[in-house]
mmCIF file of C-alpha atoms in Angstrom:
data_model
loop_
_atom_site.group_PDB
_atom_site.id
_atom_site.type_symbol
_atom_site.label_atom_id
_atom_site.label_comp_id
_atom_site.label_asym_id
_atom_site.label_seq_id
_atom_site.Cartn_x
_atom_site.Cartn_y
_atom_site.Cartn_z
ATOM 1 C CA MET A 1 -11.078 11.605 -10.531
ATOM 2 C CA VAL A 2 -12.902 11.989 -7.232
ATOM 3 C CA SER A 3 -15.686 9.720 -8.446
ATOM 4 C CA GLU A 4 -13.193 6.892 -8.959
ATOM 5 C CA TYR A 5 -12.774 6.373 -5.222
ATOM 6 C CA MET A 6 -15.685 8.301 -3.659
ATOM 7 C CA GLY A 7 -18.541 7.384 -5.983
ATOM 8 C CA ASP A 8 -21.124 10.149 -6.346
ATOM 9 C CA TYR A 9 -19.911 11.971 -3.233
ATOM 10 C CA SER A 10 -17.481 14.858 -2.897
ATOM 11 C CA GLU A 11 -17.156 14.480 0.891
ATOM 12 C CA TYR A 12 -16.832 11.652 3.380
ATOM 13 C CA THR A 13 -20.321 12.230 4.725
ATOM 14 C CA HIS A 14 -22.565 9.923 6.722
ATOM 15 C CA ASP A 15 -24.182 8.747 3.490
ATOM 16 C CA TRP A 16 -20.768 7.943 2.000
ATOM 17 C CA TYR A 17 -19.943 5.640 4.904
ATOM 18 C CA VAL A 18 -23.332 3.935 4.606
ATOM 19 C CA VAL A 19 -23.104 3.369 0.842
ATOM 20 C CA GLN A 20 -19.517 3.541 -0.395
ATOM 21 C CA GLY A 21 -17.849 2.693 2.903
ATOM 22 C CA GLU A 22 -19.911 -0.451 3.292
ATOM 23 C CA ALA A 23 -19.086 -1.450 -0.288
ATOM 24 C CA VAL A 24 -15.372 -1.008 0.427
ATOM 25 C CA MET A 25 -15.640 -3.143 3.570
ATOM 26 C CA VAL A 26 -17.504 -5.959 1.811
ATOM 27 C CA THR A 27 -15.091 -5.933 -1.130
ATOM 28 C CA MET A 28 -12.034 -6.055 1.110
ATOM 29 C CA ALA A 29 -13.559 -8.805 3.255
ATOM 30 C CA ILE A 30 -14.032 -10.899 0.114
ATOM 31 C CA GLN A 31 -10.479 -10.142 -0.993
ATOM 32 C CA ILE A 32 -9.147 -11.715 2.198
ATOM 33 C CA PHE A 33 -10.084 -15.141 0.833
ATOM 34 C CA ALA A 34 -10.785 -14.761 -2.900
ATOM 35 C CA PRO A 35 -7.164 -14.677 -4.185
ATOM 36 C CA HIS A 36 -6.407 -17.995 -2.488
ATOM 37 C CA GLY A 37 -9.361 -20.013 -3.749
ATOM 38 C CA TYR A 38 -8.152 -20.955 -7.208
ATOM 39 C CA PRO A 39 -4.480 -21.662 -6.284
ATOM 40 C CA LEU A 40 -5.627 -24.008 -3.501
ATOM 41 C CA LEU A 41 -8.254 -25.668 -5.686
ATOM 42 C CA LYS A 42 -5.742 -26.153 -8.479
ATOM 43 C CA ALA A 43 -3.022 -27.569 -6.226
ATOM 44 C CA ILE A 44 -5.154 -29.760 -3.953
ATOM 45 C CA VAL A 45 -7.946 -30.930 -6.283
ATOM 46 C CA LEU A 46 -7.423 -30.264 -9.985
ATOM 47 C CA GLN A 47 -3.782 -31.280 -10.360
ATOM 48 C CA PRO A 48 -4.083 -34.537 -8.343
ATOM 49 C CA PHE A 49 -7.214 -35.461 -10.303
ATOM 50 C CA THR A 50 -5.507 -34.711 -13.624
ATOM 51 C CA ARG A 51 -2.486 -36.727 -12.515
ATOM 52 C CA TRP A 52 -4.656 -39.682 -11.481
ATOM 53 C CA LEU A 53 -6.606 -39.490 -14.739
ATOM 54 C CA LYS A 54 -3.448 -39.554 -16.860
ATOM 55 C CA VAL A 55 -2.074 -42.539 -14.974
ATOM 56 C CA LYS A 56 -5.327 -44.522 -15.063
ATOM 57 C CA THR A 57 -6.059 -43.859 -18.710
ATOM 58 C CA GLY A 58 -2.469 -44.415 -19.761
ATOM 59 C CA SER A 59 -2.285 -41.099 -21.603
ATOM 60 C CA ALA A 60 1.147 -40.454 -20.085
ATOM 61 C CA VAL A 61 3.160 -43.073 -21.964
ATOM 62 C CA THR A 62 6.665 -41.615 -21.705
ATOM 63 C CA GLN A 63 8.816 -40.718 -18.737
ATOM 64 C CA THR A 64 8.719 -37.062 -19.742
ATOM 65 C CA GLN A 65 4.925 -37.064 -19.769
ATOM 66 C CA LEU A 66 4.858 -38.774 -16.373
ATOM 67 C CA ASN A 67 7.268 -36.191 -14.983
ATOM 68 C CA GLU A 68 5.086 -33.384 -16.309
ATOM 69 C CA ALA A 69 2.011 -34.990 -14.753
ATOM 70 C CA PHE A 70 3.642 -34.938 -11.321
ATOM 71 C CA GLU A 71 4.962 -31.387 -11.563
ATOM 72 C CA GLY A 72 3.241 -28.974 -9.232
ATOM 73 C CA GLY A 73 3.528 -25.842 -11.317
ATOM 74 C CA GLU A 74 5.300 -22.539 -10.873
ATOM 75 C CA PHE A 75 4.784 -20.256 -7.905
ATOM 76 C CA GLU A 76 3.369 -17.033 -9.387
ATOM 77 C CA ILE A 77 5.234 -14.614 -7.174
ATOM 78 C CA ASP A 78 4.400 -11.606 -9.357
ATOM 79 C CA THR A 79 0.665 -12.242 -8.968
ATOM 80 C CA ARG A 80 0.952 -12.689 -5.211
ATOM 81 C CA TYR A 81 2.915 -9.455 -4.881
ATOM 82 C CA ALA A 82 0.241 -7.663 -6.913
ATOM 83 C CA PHE A 83 -2.514 -8.872 -4.569
ATOM 84 C CA ILE A 84 -0.594 -7.747 -1.491
ATOM 85 C CA LEU A 85 0.287 -4.354 -2.981
ATOM 86 C CA ASN A 86 -3.303 -3.698 -4.035
ATOM 87 C CA PHE A 87 -4.649 -4.690 -0.614
ATOM 88 C CA THR A 88 -2.058 -2.577 1.197
ATOM 89 C CA PHE A 89 -2.800 0.598 -0.752
ATOM 90 C CA ILE A 90 -6.578 0.313 -0.365
ATOM 91 C CA VAL A 91 -6.361 -0.401 3.367
ATOM 92 C CA LEU A 92 -4.007 2.507 4.001
ATOM 93 C CA PHE A 93 -6.082 4.848 1.852
ATOM 94 C CA TYR A 94 -9.407 4.208 3.589
ATOM 95 C CA GLY A 95 -8.179 2.852 6.927
ATOM 96 C CA GLY A 96 -8.281 6.175 8.766
ATOM 97 C CA GLY A 97 -12.052 6.396 8.414
ATOM 98 C CA ILE A 98 -12.743 2.638 8.356
ATOM 99 C CA PRO A 99 -10.396 1.185 11.018
ATOM 100 C CA VAL A 100 -11.746 -2.356 10.625
ATOM 101 C CA LEU A 101 -9.729 -2.510 7.397
ATOM 102 C CA TYR A 102 -6.578 -2.792 9.514
ATOM 103 C CA LEU A 103 -7.963 -6.025 10.957
ATOM 104 C CA PHE A 104 -8.775 -7.196 7.435
ATOM 105 C CA ALA A 105 -5.186 -6.469 6.403
ATOM 106 C CA MET A 106 -3.795 -8.474 9.317
ATOM 107 C CA LEU A 107 -5.985 -11.452 8.417
ATOM 108 C CA ASN A 108 -5.150 -11.148 4.733
ATOM 109 C CA PHE A 109 -1.389 -11.081 5.284
ATOM 110 C CA PHE A 110 -1.531 -13.996 7.733
ATOM 111 C CA ILE A 111 -3.666 -16.136 5.418
ATOM 112 C CA THR A 112 -1.503 -15.210 2.428
ATOM 113 C CA TYR A 113 1.608 -16.274 4.325
ATOM 114 C CA CYS A 114 0.072 -19.607 5.341
ATOM 115 C CA VAL A 115 -1.316 -20.375 1.878
ATOM 116 C CA ASP A 116 1.885 -19.443 0.051
ATOM 117 C CA LYS A 117 3.985 -21.471 2.469
ATOM 118 C CA LEU A 118 1.694 -24.485 2.048
ATOM 119 C CA LEU A 119 1.768 -24.261 -1.740
ATOM 120 C CA VAL A 120 5.528 -23.791 -2.009
ATOM 121 C CA VAL A 121 6.430 -26.501 0.512
ATOM 122 C CA ARG A 122 3.861 -29.170 -0.353
ATOM 123 C CA TYR A 123 2.488 -28.727 -3.858
ATOM 124 C CA LEU A 124 4.377 -26.426 -6.223
ATOM 125 C CA ASP A 125 7.739 -26.858 -7.902
ATOM 126 C CA GLN A 126 10.783 -25.571 -6.103
ATOM 127 C CA PRO A 127 10.947 -21.874 -7.003
ATOM 128 C CA PRO A 128 14.123 -20.388 -8.442
ATOM 129 C CA MET A 129 16.460 -18.234 -6.399
ATOM 130 C CA TYR A 130 14.913 -14.779 -6.585
ATOM 131 C CA ASP A 131 16.983 -11.673 -6.056
ATOM 132 C CA SER A 132 15.846 -8.617 -4.119
ATOM 133 C CA ALA A 133 14.703 -6.599 -7.150
ATOM 134 C CA LEU A 134 10.991 -7.317 -6.743
ATOM 135 C CA ALA A 135 11.029 -6.693 -2.996
ATOM 136 C CA ALA A 136 12.969 -3.467 -3.521
ATOM 137 C CA SER A 137 10.447 -2.263 -6.108
ATOM 138 C CA PHE A 138 7.640 -3.101 -3.687
ATOM 139 C CA SER A 139 9.257 -1.197 -0.815
ATOM 140 C CA LYS A 140 9.826 1.885 -2.971
ATOM 141 C CA LEU A 141 6.061 2.213 -3.445
ATOM 142 C CA LEU A 142 5.241 2.075 0.263
ATOM 143 C CA PRO A 143 6.170 5.716 1.032
ATOM 144 C CA MET A 144 3.530 6.799 -1.484
ATOM 145 C CA ALA A 145 1.004 4.603 0.327
ATOM 146 C CA VAL A 146 1.921 6.268 3.627
ATOM 147 C CA ILE A 147 1.470 9.750 2.141
ATOM 148 C CA LEU A 148 -1.932 8.766 0.731
ATOM 149 C CA HIS A 149 -2.851 7.261 4.098
ATOM 150 C CA ILE A 150 -2.001 10.352 6.128
ATOM 151 C CA GLY A 151 -3.458 12.772 3.574
ATOM 152 C CA ASN A 152 -6.767 10.966 3.111
ATOM 153 C CA THR A 153 -7.086 10.357 6.854
ATOM 154 C CA GLY A 154 -6.751 14.092 7.400
ATOM 155 C CA PHE A 155 -9.380 14.712 4.733
ATOM 156 C CA MET A 156 -11.744 12.266 6.444
ATOM 157 C CA PHE A 157 -11.183 13.712 9.915
ATOM 158 C CA SER A 158 -11.641 17.300 8.742
ATOM 159 C CA ASN A 159 -15.285 16.758 7.837
ATOM 160 C CA GLY A 160 -17.168 18.786 10.436
ATOM 161 C CA GLU A 161 -20.323 16.689 10.037
ATOM 162 C CA ILE A 162 -18.514 13.562 11.246
ATOM 163 C CA LEU A 163 -15.917 14.920 13.692
ATOM 164 C CA ARG A 164 -16.477 18.335 15.202
ATOM 165 C CA SER A 165 -13.411 20.234 16.329
ATOM 166 C CA ASN A 166 -12.625 23.613 17.834
ATOM 167 C CA PRO A 167 -10.272 25.960 15.963
ATOM 168 C CA PHE A 168 -6.608 25.288 16.648
ATOM 169 C CA ASN A 169 -5.865 28.974 17.131
ATOM 170 C CA GLU A 170 -8.257 31.881 16.701
ATOM 171 C CA ASN A 171 -5.616 34.262 15.349
ATOM 172 C CA LEU A 172 -4.241 31.654 12.965
ATOM 173 C CA SER A 173 -7.738 30.799 11.781
ATOM 174 C CA TYR A 174 -8.430 34.471 11.131
ATOM 175 C CA LEU A 175 -5.230 34.869 9.099
ATOM 176 C CA LEU A 176 -5.879 31.749 7.053
ATOM 177 C CA ASN A 177 -9.423 32.860 6.333
ATOM 178 C CA GLN A 178 -7.982 35.916 4.587
ATOM 179 C CA ILE A 179 -6.592 33.734 1.807
ATOM 180 C CA PRO A 180 -8.481 34.472 -1.436
ATOM 181 C CA THR A 181 -10.989 31.893 -2.603
ATOM 182 C CA VAL A 182 -10.572 32.497 -6.331
ATOM 183 C CA GLY A 183 -8.052 31.177 -8.812
ATOM 184 C CA PRO A 184 -5.100 29.085 -7.641
ATOM 185 C CA TRP A 185 -5.459 30.562 -4.150
ATOM 186 C CA SER A 186 -8.665 28.588 -3.690
ATOM 187 C CA TYR A 187 -6.661 25.362 -3.310
ATOM 188 C CA LEU A 188 -4.528 26.898 -0.571
ATOM 189 C CA ASN A 189 -7.659 28.238 1.102
ATOM 190 C CA TRP A 190 -9.219 24.774 1.013
ATOM 191 C CA PHE A 191 -6.086 23.100 2.393
ATOM 192 C CA ALA A 192 -5.696 25.654 5.173
ATOM 193 C CA GLY A 193 -9.338 25.366 6.172
ATOM 194 C CA ARG A 194 -9.269 21.583 6.287
ATOM 195 C CA PHE A 195 -5.794 20.799 7.588
ATOM 196 C CA LEU A 196 -4.407 23.796 9.499
ATOM 197 C CA THR A 197 -7.267 25.237 11.542
ATOM 198 C CA ARG A 198 -8.734 22.198 13.343
ATOM 199 C CA TRP A 199 -7.427 20.593 16.512
ATOM 200 C CA ASN A 200 -8.243 17.086 15.301
ATOM 201 C CA ASN A 201 -6.098 17.563 12.198
ATOM 202 C CA VAL A 202 -3.076 19.510 13.409
ATOM 203 C CA LEU A 203 -1.114 16.425 14.473
ATOM 204 C CA ILE A 204 -1.980 14.612 11.233
ATOM 205 C CA THR A 205 -0.858 17.593 9.163
ATOM 206 C CA PHE A 206 2.345 17.889 11.187
ATOM 207 C CA THR A 207 3.028 14.171 10.673
ATOM 208 C CA LEU A 208 2.440 14.466 6.926
ATOM 209 C CA ILE A 209 4.771 17.450 6.579
ATOM 210 C CA VAL A 210 7.508 15.835 8.674
ATOM 211 C CA TYR A 211 7.241 12.590 6.720
ATOM 212 C CA ILE A 212 7.520 14.346 3.352
ATOM 213 C CA ILE A 213 10.512 16.350 4.585
ATOM 214 C CA MET A 214 12.155 13.138 5.789
ATOM 215 C CA LEU A 215 11.634 11.542 2.375
ATOM 216 C CA LEU A 216 13.123 14.543 0.623
ATOM 217 C CA PHE A 217 16.033 14.632 3.059
ATOM 218 C CA TYR A 218 16.640 10.917 2.549
ATOM 219 C CA ASN A 219 16.718 11.359 -1.211
ATOM 220 C CA GLN A 220 19.198 14.190 -0.844
ATOM 221 C CA LEU A 221 21.401 11.995 1.327
ATOM 222 C CA LYS A 222 21.383 9.297 -1.312
ATOM 223 C CA LYS A 223 22.306 11.806 -3.978
ATOM 224 C CA LEU A 224 25.072 13.140 -1.795
ATOM 225 C CA ALA A 225 26.315 9.607 -1.197
ATOM 226 C CA TYR A 226 26.580 9.097 -4.936
ATOM 227 C CA VAL A 227 28.677 12.246 -5.155
ATOM 228 C CA GLN A 228 30.928 10.999 -2.374
ATOM 229 C CA ASN A 229 31.392 7.647 -4.090
ATOM 230 C CA LEU A 230 32.224 9.448 -7.323
ATOM 231 C CA LEU A 231 34.884 11.469 -5.532
ATOM 232 C CA VAL A 232 36.384 8.260 -4.193
ATOM 233 C CA ALA A 233 36.362 6.728 -7.676
ATOM 234 C CA LEU A 234 38.153 9.814 -9.030
ATOM 235 C CA GLY A 235 40.845 9.536 -6.389
ATOM 236 C CA LEU A 236 39.575 12.530 -4.412
ATOM 237 C CA LYS A 237 38.972 10.598 -1.221
ATOM 238 C CA PHE A 238 40.291 13.463 0.892
ATOM 239 C CA LEU A 239 37.234 15.469 -0.166
ATOM 240 C CA ALA A 240 34.823 12.607 0.389
ATOM 241 C CA THR A 241 35.980 11.928 3.934
ATOM 242 C CA GLU A 242 34.700 15.333 5.011
ATOM 243 C CA SER A 243 31.191 13.881 4.821
ATOM 244 C CA GLU A 244 29.762 11.848 7.662
ATOM 245 C CA ILE A 245 28.060 9.488 5.214
ATOM 246 C CA THR A 246 29.361 5.948 5.316
ATOM 247 C CA LEU A 247 30.959 5.099 2.006
ATOM 248 C CA ARG A 248 30.514 1.749 0.320
#
């Protein structure tokens, strides 16, 4: 699994940044422009040429065929969402160690906005009225991207060959070093050594823990809200009003 996103390396070493990191940067730089090439070419060049060819050759002999020739095509919102989601996850995953990816993301989102607006307003058919289901599904995945971002950033920063750091606390470091290195304890030993004993990672670890707790607390609130709404539906509103949650 590690090889899927780190190549032949098990650490974010200097060689990883030279080989794999550069490959990630080049790929993401290409992805800023690549997804927009074919939609623009199709809308600005291919469709007008096809339309002109049908009119000149007389192949469109009925009104229906003429209407079809002048249709711009459907806006592929699912494909555009997929591009944005893919770009977002990759940037957040590697951005801690390769900060230029944040600039790439800004450029990508700006260009995507401009291209999509141009296509929808000038060239494509009027899209249908979409509901919020797709946007809601997209937003539900973003917390996972944030967790991956914070976790992988901490893993990158904890490499002593790249960023040297003094121990956060000598006594704490001594206690954590007593964790066994065999069996399931080895994972806890690895996590403690990388995330809990270094000054440059303490704040990142604290942020990750607080964020996960907030997500869990938010989910519990939603579950509790459902219970409150159920009490209201059952006519037990006097029990539901004891909660400070706003009922819908």
